[in-house]
JSON list of C-alpha atoms in Angstrom, two decimals:
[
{"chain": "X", "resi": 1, "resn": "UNK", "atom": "CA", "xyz": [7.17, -89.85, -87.84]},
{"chain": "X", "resi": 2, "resn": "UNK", "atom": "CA", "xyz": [6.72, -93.31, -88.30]},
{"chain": "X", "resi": 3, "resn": "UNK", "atom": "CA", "xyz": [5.30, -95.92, -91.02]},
{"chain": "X", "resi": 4, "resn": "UNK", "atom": "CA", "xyz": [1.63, -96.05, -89.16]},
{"chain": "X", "resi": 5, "resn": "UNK", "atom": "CA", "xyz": [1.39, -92.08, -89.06]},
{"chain": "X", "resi": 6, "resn": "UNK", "atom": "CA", "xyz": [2.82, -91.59, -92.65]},
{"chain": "X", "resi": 7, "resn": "UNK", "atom": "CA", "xyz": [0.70, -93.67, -94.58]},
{"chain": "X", "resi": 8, "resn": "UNK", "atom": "CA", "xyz": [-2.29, -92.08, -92.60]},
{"chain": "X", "resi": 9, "resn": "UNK", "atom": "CA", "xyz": [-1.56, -88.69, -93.90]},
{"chain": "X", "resi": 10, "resn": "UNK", "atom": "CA", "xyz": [-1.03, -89.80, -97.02]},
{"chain": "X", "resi": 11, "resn": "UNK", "atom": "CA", "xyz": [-4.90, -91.88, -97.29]},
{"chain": "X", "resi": 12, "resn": "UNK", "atom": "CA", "xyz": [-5.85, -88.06, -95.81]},
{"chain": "X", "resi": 13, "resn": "UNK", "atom": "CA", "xyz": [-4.09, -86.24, -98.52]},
{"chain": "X", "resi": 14, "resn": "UNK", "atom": "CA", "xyz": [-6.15, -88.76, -100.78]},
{"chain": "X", "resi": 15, "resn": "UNK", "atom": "CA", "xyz": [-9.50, -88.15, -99.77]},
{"chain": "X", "resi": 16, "resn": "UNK", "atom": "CA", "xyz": [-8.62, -84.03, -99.69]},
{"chain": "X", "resi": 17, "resn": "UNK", "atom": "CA", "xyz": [-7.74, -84.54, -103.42]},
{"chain": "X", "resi": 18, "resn": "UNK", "atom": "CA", "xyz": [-10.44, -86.77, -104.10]},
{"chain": "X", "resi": 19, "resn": "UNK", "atom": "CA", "xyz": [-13.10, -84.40, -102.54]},
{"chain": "X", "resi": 20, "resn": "UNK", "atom": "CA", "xyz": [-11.45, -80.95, -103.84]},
{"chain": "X", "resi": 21, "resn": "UNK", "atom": "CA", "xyz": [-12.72, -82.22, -107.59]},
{"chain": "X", "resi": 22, "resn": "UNK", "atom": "CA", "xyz": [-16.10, -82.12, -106.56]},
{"chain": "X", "resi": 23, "resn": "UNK", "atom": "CA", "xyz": [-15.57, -78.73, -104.74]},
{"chain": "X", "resi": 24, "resn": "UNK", "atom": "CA", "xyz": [-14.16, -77.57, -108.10]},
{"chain": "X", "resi": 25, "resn": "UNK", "atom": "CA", "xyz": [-16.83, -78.29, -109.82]},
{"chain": "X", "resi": 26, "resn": "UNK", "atom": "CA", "xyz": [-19.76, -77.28, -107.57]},
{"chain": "X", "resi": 27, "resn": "UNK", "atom": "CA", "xyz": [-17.53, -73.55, -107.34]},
{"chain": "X", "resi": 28, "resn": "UNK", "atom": "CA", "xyz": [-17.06, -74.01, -111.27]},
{"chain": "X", "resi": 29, "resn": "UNK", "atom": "CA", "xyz": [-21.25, -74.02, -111.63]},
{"chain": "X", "resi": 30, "resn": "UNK", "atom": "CA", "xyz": [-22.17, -71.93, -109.00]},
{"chain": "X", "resi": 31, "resn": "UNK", "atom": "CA", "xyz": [-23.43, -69.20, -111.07]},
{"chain": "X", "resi": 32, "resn": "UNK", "atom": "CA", "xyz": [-26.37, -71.68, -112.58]},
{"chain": "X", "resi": 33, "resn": "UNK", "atom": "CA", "xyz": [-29.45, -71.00, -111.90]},
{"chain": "X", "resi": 34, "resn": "UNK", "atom": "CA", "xyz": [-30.37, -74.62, -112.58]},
{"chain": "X", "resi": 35, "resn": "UNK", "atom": "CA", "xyz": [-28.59, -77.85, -112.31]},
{"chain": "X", "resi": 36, "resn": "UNK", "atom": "CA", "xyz": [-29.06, -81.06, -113.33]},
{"chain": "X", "resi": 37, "resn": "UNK", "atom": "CA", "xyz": [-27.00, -84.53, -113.36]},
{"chain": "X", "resi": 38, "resn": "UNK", "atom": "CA", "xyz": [-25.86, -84.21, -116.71]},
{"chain": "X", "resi": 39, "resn": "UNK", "atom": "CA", "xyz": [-24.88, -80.17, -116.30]},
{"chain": "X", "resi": 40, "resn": "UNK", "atom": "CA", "xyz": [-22.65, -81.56, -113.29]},
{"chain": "X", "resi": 41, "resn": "UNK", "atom": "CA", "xyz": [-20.64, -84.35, -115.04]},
{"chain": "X", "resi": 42, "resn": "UNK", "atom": "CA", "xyz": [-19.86, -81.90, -118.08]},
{"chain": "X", "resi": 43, "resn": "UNK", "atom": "CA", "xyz": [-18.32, -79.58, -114.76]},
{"chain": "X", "resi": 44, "resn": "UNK", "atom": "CA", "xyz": [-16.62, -82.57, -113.73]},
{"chain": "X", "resi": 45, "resn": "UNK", "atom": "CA", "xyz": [-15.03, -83.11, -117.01]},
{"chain": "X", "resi": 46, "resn": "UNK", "atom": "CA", "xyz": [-13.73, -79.18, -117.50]},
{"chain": "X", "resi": 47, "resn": "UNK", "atom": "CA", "xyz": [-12.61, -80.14, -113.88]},
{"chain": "X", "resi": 48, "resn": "UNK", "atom": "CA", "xyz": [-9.88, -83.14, -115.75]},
{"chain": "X", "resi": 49, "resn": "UNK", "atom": "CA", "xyz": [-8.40, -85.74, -114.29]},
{"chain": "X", "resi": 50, "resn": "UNK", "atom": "CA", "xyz": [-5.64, -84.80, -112.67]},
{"chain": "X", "resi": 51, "resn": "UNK", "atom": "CA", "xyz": [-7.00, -84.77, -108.51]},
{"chain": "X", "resi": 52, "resn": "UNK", "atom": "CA", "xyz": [-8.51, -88.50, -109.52]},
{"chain": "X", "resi": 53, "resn": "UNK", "atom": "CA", "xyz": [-5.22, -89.50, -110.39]},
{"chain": "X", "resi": 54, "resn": "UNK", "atom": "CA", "xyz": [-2.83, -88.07, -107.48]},
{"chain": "X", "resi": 55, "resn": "UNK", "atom": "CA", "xyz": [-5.43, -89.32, -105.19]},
{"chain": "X", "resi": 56, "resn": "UNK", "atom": "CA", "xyz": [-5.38, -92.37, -106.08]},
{"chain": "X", "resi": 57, "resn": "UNK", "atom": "CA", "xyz": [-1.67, -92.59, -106.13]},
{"chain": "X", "resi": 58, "resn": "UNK", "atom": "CA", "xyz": [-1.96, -90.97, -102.75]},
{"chain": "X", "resi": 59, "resn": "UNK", "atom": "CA", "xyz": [-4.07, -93.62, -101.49]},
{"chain": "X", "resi": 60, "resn": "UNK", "atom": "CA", "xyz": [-1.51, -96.62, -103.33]},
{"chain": "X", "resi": 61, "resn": "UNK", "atom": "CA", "xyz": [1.35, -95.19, -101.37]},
{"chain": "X", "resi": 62, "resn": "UNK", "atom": "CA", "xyz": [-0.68, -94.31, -98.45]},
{"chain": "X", "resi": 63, "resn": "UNK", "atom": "CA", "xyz": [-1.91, -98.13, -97.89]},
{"chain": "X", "resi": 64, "resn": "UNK", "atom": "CA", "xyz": [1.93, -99.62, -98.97]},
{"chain": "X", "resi": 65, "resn": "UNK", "atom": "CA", "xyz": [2.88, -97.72, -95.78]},
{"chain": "X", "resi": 66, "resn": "UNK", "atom": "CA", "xyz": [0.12, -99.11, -93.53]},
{"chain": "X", "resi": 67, "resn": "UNK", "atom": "CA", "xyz": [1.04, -102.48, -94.59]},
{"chain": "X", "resi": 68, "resn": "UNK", "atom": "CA", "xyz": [4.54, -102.20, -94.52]},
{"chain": "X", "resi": 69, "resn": "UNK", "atom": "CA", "xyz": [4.06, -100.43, -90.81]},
{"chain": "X", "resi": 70, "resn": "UNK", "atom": "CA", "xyz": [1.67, -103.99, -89.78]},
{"chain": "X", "resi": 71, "resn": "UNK", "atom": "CA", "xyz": [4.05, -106.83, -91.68]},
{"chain": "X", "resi": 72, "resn": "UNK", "atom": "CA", "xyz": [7.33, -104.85, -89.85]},
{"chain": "X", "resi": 73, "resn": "UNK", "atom": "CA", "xyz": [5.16, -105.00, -86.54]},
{"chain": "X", "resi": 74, "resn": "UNK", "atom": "CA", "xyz": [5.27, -108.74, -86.05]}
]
C-alpha cells in the first residue's frame, strides 16, 4: 500500500472515530423520552474524550501521509 492510500485510511479511521462519539451518545440516551441540547452535551461528556482525541491524531498522521505522498511525487 502506498503513502496516497495510507493516509486515506487513516483521515477514514478519523472521521469513524469522530462520528462513533456521537453514536455513543445518541445509544447512551436512547431510553429518554425527551431530549434537549443541554441533555445531549451532558451524554457527550459521560461519552469522554478519548474518540476526539485518537481522531484527531488519526487525522494528524493521516494528512502527514498525504503530504509526504504529494512533496515525494514531484
Amino acid at each position: 500500500m502506498n503513502r496516497r492510500g495510507t493516509g486515506a485510511i487513516f483521515c477514514l479511521i478519523s472521521a469513524i472515530l469522530y462520528s462513533t462519539r456521537y453514536i455513543s451518545a445518541a445509544i447512551f440516551g436512547s431510553n429518554l423520552s425527551s431530549w434537549d441540547e443541554q441533555l445531549f452535551f451532558n451524554m457527550l461528556s459521560y461519552v469522554g474524550g478519548t474518540l476526539t482525541t485518537l481522531s484527531i491524531i488519526s487525522l494528524v498522521i493521516g494528512v502527514g501521509y498525504l503530504i509526504l505522498a504529494e512533496k515525494n511525487n514531484e
